[in-house]
Short mmCIF file of C-alpha atoms and ligand atoms in Angstrom, two decimals:
data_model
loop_
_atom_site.label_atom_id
_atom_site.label_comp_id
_atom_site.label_asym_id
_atom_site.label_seq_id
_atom_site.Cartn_x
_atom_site.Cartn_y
_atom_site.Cartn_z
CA UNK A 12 15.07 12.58 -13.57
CA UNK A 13 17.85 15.14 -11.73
CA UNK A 14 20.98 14.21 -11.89
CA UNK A 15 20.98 14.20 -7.63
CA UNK A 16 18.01 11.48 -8.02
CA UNK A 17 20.56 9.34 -10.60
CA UNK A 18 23.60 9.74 -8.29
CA UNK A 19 20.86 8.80 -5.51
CA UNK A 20 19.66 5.39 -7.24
CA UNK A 21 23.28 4.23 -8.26
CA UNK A 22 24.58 4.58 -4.70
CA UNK A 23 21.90 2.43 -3.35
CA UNK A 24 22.07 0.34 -6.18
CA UNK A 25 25.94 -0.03 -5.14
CA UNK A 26 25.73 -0.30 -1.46
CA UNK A 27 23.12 -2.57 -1.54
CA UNK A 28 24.71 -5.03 -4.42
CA UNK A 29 28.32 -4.31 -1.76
CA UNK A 30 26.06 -5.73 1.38
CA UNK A 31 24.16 -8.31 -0.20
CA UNK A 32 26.81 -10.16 -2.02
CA UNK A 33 30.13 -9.83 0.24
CA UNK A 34 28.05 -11.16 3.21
CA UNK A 35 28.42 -7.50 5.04
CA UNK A 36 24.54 -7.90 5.62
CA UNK A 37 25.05 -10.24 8.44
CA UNK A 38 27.18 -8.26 9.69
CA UNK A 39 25.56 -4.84 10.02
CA UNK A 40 22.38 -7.06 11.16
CA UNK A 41 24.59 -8.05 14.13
CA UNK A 42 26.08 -4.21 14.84
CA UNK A 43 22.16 -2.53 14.60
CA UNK A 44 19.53 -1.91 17.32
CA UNK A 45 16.68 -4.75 16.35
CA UNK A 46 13.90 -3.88 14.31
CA UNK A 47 10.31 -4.83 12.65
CA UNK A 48 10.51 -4.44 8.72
CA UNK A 49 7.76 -3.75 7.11
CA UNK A 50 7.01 -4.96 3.42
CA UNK A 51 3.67 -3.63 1.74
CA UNK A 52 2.39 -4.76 -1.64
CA UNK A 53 -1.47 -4.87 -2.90
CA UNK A 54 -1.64 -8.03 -4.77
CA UNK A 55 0.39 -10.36 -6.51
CA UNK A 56 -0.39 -11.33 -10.31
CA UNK A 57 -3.10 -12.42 -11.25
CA UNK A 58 -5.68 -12.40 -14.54
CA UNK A 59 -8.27 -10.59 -12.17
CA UNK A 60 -6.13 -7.24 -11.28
CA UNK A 61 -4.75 -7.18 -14.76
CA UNK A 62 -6.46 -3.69 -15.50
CA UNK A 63 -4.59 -2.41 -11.89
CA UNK A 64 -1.47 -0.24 -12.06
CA UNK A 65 1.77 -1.91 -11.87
CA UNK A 66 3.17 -0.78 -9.65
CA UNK A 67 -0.08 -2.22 -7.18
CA UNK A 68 1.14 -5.97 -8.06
CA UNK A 69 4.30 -8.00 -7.90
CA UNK A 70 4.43 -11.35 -9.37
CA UNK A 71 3.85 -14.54 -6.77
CA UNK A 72 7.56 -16.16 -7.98
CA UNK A 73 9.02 -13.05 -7.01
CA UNK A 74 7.54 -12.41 -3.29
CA UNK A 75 7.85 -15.96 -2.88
CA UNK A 76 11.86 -16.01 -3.23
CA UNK A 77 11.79 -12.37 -0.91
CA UNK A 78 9.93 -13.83 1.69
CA UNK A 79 12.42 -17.48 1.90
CA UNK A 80 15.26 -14.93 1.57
CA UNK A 81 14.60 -12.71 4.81
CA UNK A 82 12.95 -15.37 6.66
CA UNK A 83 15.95 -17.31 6.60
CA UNK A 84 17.71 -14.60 8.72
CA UNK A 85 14.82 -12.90 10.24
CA UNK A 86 11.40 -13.69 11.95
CA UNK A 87 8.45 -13.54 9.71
CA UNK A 88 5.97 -12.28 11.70
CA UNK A 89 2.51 -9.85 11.62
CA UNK A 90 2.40 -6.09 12.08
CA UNK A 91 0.56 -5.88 15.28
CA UNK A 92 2.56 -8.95 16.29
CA UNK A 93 6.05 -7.69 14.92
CA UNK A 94 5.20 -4.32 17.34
CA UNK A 95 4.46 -6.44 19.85
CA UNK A 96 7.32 -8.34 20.16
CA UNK A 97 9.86 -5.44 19.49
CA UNK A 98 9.11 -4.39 22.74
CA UNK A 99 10.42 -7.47 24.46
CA UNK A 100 14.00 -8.82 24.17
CA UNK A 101 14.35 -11.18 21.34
CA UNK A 102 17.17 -11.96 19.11
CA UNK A 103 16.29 -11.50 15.92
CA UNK A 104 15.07 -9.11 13.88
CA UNK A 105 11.44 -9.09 12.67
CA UNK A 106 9.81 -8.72 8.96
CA UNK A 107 5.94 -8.29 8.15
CA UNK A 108 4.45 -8.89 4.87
CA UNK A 109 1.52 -6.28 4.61
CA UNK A 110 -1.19 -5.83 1.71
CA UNK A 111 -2.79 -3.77 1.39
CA UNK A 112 -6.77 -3.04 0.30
CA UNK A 113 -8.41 -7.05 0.42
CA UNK A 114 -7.64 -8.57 -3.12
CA UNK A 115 -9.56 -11.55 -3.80
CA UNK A 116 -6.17 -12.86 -4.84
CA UNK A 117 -4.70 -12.31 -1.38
CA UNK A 118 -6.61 -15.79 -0.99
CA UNK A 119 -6.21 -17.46 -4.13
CA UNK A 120 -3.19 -16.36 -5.46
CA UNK A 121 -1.48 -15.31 -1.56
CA UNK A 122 -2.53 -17.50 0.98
CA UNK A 123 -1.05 -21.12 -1.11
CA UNK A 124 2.50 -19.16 -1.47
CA UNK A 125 2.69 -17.94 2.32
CA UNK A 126 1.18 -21.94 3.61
CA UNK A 127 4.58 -22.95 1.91
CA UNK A 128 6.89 -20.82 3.41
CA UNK A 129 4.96 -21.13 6.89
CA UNK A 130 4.45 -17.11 6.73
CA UNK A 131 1.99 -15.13 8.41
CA UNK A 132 1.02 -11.75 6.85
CA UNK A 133 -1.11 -8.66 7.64
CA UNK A 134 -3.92 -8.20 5.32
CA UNK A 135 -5.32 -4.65 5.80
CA UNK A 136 -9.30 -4.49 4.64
CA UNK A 137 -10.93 -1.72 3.00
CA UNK A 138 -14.55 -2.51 4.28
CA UNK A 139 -16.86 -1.08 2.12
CA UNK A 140 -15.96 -3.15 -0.76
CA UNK A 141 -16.62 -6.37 1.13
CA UNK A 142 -20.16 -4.93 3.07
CA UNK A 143 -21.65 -3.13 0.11
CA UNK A 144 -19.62 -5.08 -2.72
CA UNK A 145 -18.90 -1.13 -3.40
CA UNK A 146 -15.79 0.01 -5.45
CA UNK A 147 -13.84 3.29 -4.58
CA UNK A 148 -13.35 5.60 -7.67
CA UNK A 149 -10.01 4.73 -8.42
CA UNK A 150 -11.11 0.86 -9.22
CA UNK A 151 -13.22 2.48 -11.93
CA UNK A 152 -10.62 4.67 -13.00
CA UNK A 153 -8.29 1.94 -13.58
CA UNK A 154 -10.56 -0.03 -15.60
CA UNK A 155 -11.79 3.35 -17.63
CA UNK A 156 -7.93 3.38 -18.34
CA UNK A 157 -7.27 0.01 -19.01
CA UNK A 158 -10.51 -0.09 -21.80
CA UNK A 159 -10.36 3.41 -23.42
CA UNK A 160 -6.40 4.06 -23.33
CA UNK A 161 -5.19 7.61 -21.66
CA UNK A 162 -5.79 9.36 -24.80
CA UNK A 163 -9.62 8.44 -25.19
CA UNK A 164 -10.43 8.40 -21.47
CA UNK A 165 -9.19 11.86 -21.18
CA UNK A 166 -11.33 13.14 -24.10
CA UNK A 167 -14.54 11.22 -22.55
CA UNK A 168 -13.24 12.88 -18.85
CA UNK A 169 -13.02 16.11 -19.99
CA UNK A 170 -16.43 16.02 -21.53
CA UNK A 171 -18.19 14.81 -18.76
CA UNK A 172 -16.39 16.36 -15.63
CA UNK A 173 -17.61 20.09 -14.80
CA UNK A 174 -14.50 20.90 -12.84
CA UNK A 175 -12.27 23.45 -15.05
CA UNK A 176 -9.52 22.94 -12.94
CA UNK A 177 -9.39 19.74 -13.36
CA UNK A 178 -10.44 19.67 -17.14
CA UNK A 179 -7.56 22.07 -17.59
CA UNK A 180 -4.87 19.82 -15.64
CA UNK A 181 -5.86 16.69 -18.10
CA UNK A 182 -5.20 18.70 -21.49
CA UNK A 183 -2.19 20.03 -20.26
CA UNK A 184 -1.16 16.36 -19.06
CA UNK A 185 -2.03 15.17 -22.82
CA UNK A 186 -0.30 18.08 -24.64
CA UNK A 187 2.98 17.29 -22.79
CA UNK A 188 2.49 13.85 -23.63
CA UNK A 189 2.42 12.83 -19.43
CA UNK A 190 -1.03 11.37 -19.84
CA UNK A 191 0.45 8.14 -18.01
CA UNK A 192 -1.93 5.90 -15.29
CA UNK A 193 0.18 7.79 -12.44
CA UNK A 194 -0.15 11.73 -13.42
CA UNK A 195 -3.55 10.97 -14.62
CA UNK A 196 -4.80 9.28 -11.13
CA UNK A 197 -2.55 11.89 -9.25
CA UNK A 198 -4.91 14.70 -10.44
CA UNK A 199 -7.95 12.92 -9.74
CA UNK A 200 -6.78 12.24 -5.89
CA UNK A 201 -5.25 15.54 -5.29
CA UNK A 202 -6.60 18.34 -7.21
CA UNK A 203 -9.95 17.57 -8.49
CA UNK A 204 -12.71 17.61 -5.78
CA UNK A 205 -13.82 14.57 -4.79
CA UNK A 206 -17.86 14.91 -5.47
CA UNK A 207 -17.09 15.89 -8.74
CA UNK A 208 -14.11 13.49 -9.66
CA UNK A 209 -16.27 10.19 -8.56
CA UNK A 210 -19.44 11.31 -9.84
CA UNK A 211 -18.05 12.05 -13.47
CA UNK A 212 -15.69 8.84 -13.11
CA UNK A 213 -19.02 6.78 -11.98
CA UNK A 214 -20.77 8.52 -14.80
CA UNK A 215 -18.43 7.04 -17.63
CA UNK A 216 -18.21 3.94 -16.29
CA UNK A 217 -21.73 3.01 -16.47
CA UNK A 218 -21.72 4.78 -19.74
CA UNK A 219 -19.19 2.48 -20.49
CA UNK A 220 -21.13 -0.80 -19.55
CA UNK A 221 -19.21 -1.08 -16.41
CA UNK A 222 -20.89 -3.25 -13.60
CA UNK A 223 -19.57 -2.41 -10.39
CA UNK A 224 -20.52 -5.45 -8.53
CA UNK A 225 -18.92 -7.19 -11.29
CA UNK A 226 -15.74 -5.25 -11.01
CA UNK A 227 -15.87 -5.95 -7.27
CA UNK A 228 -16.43 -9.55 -7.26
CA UNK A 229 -13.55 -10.00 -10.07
CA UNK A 230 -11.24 -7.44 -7.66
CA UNK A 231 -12.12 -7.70 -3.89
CA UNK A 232 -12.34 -11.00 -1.36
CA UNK A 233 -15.77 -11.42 0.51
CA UNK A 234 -15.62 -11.92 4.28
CA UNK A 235 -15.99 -15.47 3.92
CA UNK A 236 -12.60 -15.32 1.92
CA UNK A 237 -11.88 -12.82 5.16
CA UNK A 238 -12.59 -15.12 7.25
CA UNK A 239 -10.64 -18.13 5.89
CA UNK A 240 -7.22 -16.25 5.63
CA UNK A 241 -7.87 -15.45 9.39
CA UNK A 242 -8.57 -19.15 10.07
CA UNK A 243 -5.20 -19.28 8.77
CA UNK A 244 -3.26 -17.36 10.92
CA UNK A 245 -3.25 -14.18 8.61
CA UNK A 246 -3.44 -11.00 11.09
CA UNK A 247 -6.68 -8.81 9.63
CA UNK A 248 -6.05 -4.84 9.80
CA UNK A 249 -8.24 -1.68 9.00
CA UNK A 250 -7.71 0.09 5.90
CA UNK A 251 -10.83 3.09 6.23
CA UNK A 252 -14.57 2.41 5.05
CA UNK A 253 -13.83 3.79 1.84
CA UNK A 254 -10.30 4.50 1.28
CA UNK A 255 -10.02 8.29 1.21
CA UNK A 256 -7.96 10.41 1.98
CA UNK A 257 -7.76 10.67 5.98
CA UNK A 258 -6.54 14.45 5.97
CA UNK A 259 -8.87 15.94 3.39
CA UNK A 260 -11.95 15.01 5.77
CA UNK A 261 -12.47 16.83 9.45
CA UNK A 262 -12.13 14.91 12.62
CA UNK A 263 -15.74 13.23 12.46
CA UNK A 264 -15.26 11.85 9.09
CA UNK A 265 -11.88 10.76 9.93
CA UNK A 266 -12.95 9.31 13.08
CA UNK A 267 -16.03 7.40 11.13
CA UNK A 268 -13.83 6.36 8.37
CA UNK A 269 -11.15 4.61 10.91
CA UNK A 270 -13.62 3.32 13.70
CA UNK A 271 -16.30 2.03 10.77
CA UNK A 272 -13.57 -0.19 9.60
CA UNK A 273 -12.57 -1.63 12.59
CA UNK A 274 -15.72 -2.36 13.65
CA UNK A 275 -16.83 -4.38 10.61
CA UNK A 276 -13.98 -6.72 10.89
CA UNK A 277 -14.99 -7.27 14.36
CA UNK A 278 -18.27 -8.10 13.37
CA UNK A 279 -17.37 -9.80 10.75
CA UNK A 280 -14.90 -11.79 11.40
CA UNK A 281 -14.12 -11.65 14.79
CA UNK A 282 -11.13 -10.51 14.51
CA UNK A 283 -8.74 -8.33 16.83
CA UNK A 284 -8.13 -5.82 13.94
CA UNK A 285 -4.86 -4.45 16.03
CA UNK A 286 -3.20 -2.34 12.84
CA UNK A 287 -4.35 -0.06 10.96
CA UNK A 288 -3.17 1.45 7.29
CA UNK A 289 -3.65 4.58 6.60
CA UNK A 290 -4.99 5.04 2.63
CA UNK A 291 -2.43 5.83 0.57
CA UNK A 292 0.25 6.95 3.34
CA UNK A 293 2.30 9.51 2.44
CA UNK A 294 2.50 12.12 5.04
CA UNK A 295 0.17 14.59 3.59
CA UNK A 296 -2.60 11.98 3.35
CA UNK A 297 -3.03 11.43 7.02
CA UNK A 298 -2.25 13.77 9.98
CA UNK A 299 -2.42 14.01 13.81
CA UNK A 300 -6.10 13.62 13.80
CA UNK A 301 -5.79 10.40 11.92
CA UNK A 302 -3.04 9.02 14.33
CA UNK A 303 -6.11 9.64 17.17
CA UNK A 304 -8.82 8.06 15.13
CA UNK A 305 -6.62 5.22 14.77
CA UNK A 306 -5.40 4.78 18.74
CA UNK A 307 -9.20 6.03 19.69
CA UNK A 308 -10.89 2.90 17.33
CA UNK A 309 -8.25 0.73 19.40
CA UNK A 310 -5.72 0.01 16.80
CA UNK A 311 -2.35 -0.68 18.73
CA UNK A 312 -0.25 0.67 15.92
CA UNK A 313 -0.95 2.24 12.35
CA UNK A 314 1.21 1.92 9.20
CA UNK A 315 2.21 4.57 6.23
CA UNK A 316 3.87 4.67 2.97
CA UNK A 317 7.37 5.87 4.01
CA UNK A 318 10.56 4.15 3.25
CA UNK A 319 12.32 2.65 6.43
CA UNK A 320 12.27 0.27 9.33
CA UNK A 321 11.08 0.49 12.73
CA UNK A 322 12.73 0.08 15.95
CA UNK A 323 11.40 -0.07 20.10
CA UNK A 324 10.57 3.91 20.67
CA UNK A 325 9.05 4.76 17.02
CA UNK A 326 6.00 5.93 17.11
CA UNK A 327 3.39 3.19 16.86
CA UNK A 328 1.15 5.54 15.08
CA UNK A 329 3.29 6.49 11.90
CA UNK A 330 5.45 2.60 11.18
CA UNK A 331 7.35 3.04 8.22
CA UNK A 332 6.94 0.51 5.21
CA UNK A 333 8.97 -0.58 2.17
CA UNK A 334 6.35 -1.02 -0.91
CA UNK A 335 7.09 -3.96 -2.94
CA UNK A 336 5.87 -4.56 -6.72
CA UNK A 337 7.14 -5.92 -9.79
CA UNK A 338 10.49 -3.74 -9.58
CA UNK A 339 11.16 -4.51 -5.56
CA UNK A 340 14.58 -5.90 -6.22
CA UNK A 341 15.54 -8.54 -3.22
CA UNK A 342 19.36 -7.13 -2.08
CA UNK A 343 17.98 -3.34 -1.77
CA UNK A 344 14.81 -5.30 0.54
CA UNK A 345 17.75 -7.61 2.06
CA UNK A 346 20.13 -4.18 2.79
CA UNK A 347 16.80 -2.62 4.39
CA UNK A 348 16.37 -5.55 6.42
CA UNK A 349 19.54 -5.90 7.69
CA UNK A 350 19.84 -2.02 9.14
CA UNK A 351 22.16 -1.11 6.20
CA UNK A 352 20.15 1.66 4.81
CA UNK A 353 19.53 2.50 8.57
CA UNK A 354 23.39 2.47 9.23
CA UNK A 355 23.36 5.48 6.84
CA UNK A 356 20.56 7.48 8.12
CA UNK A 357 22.22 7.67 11.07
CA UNK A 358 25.24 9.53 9.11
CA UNK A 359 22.58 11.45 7.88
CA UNK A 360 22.69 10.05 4.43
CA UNK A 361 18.98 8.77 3.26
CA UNK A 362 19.32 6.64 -0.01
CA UNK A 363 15.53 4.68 0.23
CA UNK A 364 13.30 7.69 -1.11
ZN1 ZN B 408 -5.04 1.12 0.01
#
């Protein structure tokens, strides 16, 4: 880590712990324009996602006490809903809880937490996964990981993929001792092409024993489970067909990708499907075609991966989002709520990424 990135996390490690505990927070709240803060997560704990990367889950204890904490001084509200209403003159502040993908234990695990706080959410669906009971490589790729260790599921990777590039990428990744879940998966999203990369993943998971519908089942809700968190006042998004990345396709795949998924959740579950996600949402995994799919399949407002919060005039098309996991830490997510981080952007200072 750079010492610039150090000096970086200890000033918003200090500003935030200065906010939070001298009661400043209410304060800046008060002094800033009112905005709609977004939290995204993927699931919380439980034994079925075990084999998912960490930093995809945060423990149901944890959210719980985030959620009671801003709700107490903001409005819990949806996405779609949260945009909505930022438009209009209210007085408080808003905050979304977003997840991300349609884990099963969105309803088991999710729904019982958010009933007792009296929180609505966003839940944004990857549809193939609940039409086809279909996993996206990088649920096999996770539980490749998760049996074999890095070490072993590089050696079987190697030997089955017939991408050099790629093959070359994962042996130097092992010989510098960076064969971790994140550098591994990192090459297999952005520099190994995608026919190759799922069909050798696909490959060793069957040789493996793997059973997709299996993995699915154990991972992903069905639309009945859709269906019941809607009956429950949780706001259904899209999330693509089959969660690739938006930018890497042209416009017709793009468009398919967006439109497909918002048309299977109003089949399925009748739902409004305002928001949309884009997959993985940094800004080099979407671009300005994707922000057309999204307004052309009738999404009111899309969502990415980038750190901030959103106020009346942002563009409805690229919302900012905080991600939450096991290390979200509540008085940096309190400090965001509150405008404090926002206080400094404005000086031109970014602490959040
Ligand atoms: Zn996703």
């Amino acid at each position: 880590m750079g010492l610039k990135h150090k000096l970086k996390l200890v000033l918003r490690e200090t500003y935030a712990r200065v906010l939070y505990h001298t009661g400043l927070c209410a304060l800046v709240d008060r002094v800033m324009p009112r905005r709609l803060v977004i939290l995204a997560g993927h699931c919380v704990t439980a034994h079925s996602n075990a084999a998912l990367a960490k930093d995809m889950r945060i423990e149901a204890s944890k959210l719980e006490r985030i959620l009671a904490h801003l709700g107490r001084r903001h409005e819990l509200t949806t996405v779609a809903e949260g945009w909505a209403s930022l438009q209009s003159d209210g007085r408080h502040s808003l905050v979304a809880l977003s997840m991300d993908d349609g884990y099963k234990d969105n309803r088991t695990h999710l729904l019982p937490l958010l009933q007792r706080l009296g929180a609505p959410a966003t839940i944004y669906l990857e549809s193939a996964p609940l039409e086809e009971r279909a996993l996206n490589w990088s649920h096999l790729f996770f539980w490749l990981l998760d049996r074999l260790g890095a070490e072993r599921f590089v050696e079987r990777f190697v030997a089955e993929c017939r991408d050099e590039h790629t093959n070359a990428l994962y042996r130097e990744l092992t010989a510098s001792g960076r064969a971790t879940s994140y550098h591994l998966k990192r090459v297999l999203k952005y520099e190994a092409p995608a026919a190759e990369r799922t069909r050798a993943i696909r490959a060793l998971f069957l040789a493996e024993g793997g059973d997709e519908r299996a993995l699915c089942d154990a991972l992903y809700m069905t639309w009945d489970d859709a269906r019941a968190l809607r009956d429950a006042g949780i706001e259904l998004g899209g999330h693509t067909v089959h969660h690739e990345i938006l930018a890497r396709l042209d416009e017709h795949g793009q468009r398919a990708e967006v439109a497909g998924s918002r048309a299977a959740l109003v089949r399925q579950a009748g739902d409004r499907a305002a928001s949309f996600a884009y997959p993985f949402g940094r800004r080099w995994d979407w671009d300005a075609r994707s922000k057309e799919a999204a307004r052309l399949a009738g999404f009111t407002c899309a969502t990415t991966t980038h750190a901030g919060v959103n106020v009346r005039g942002s563009d409805p098309y690229e919302l900012k989002r905080l991600m939450i996991d096991e290390d979200a830490r509540l008085h940096v997510l309190a400090t965001e709520a509150c405008g404090g981080f926002e206080l400094l952007r404005r000086f031109g200072l970014d602490l959040s990424e």
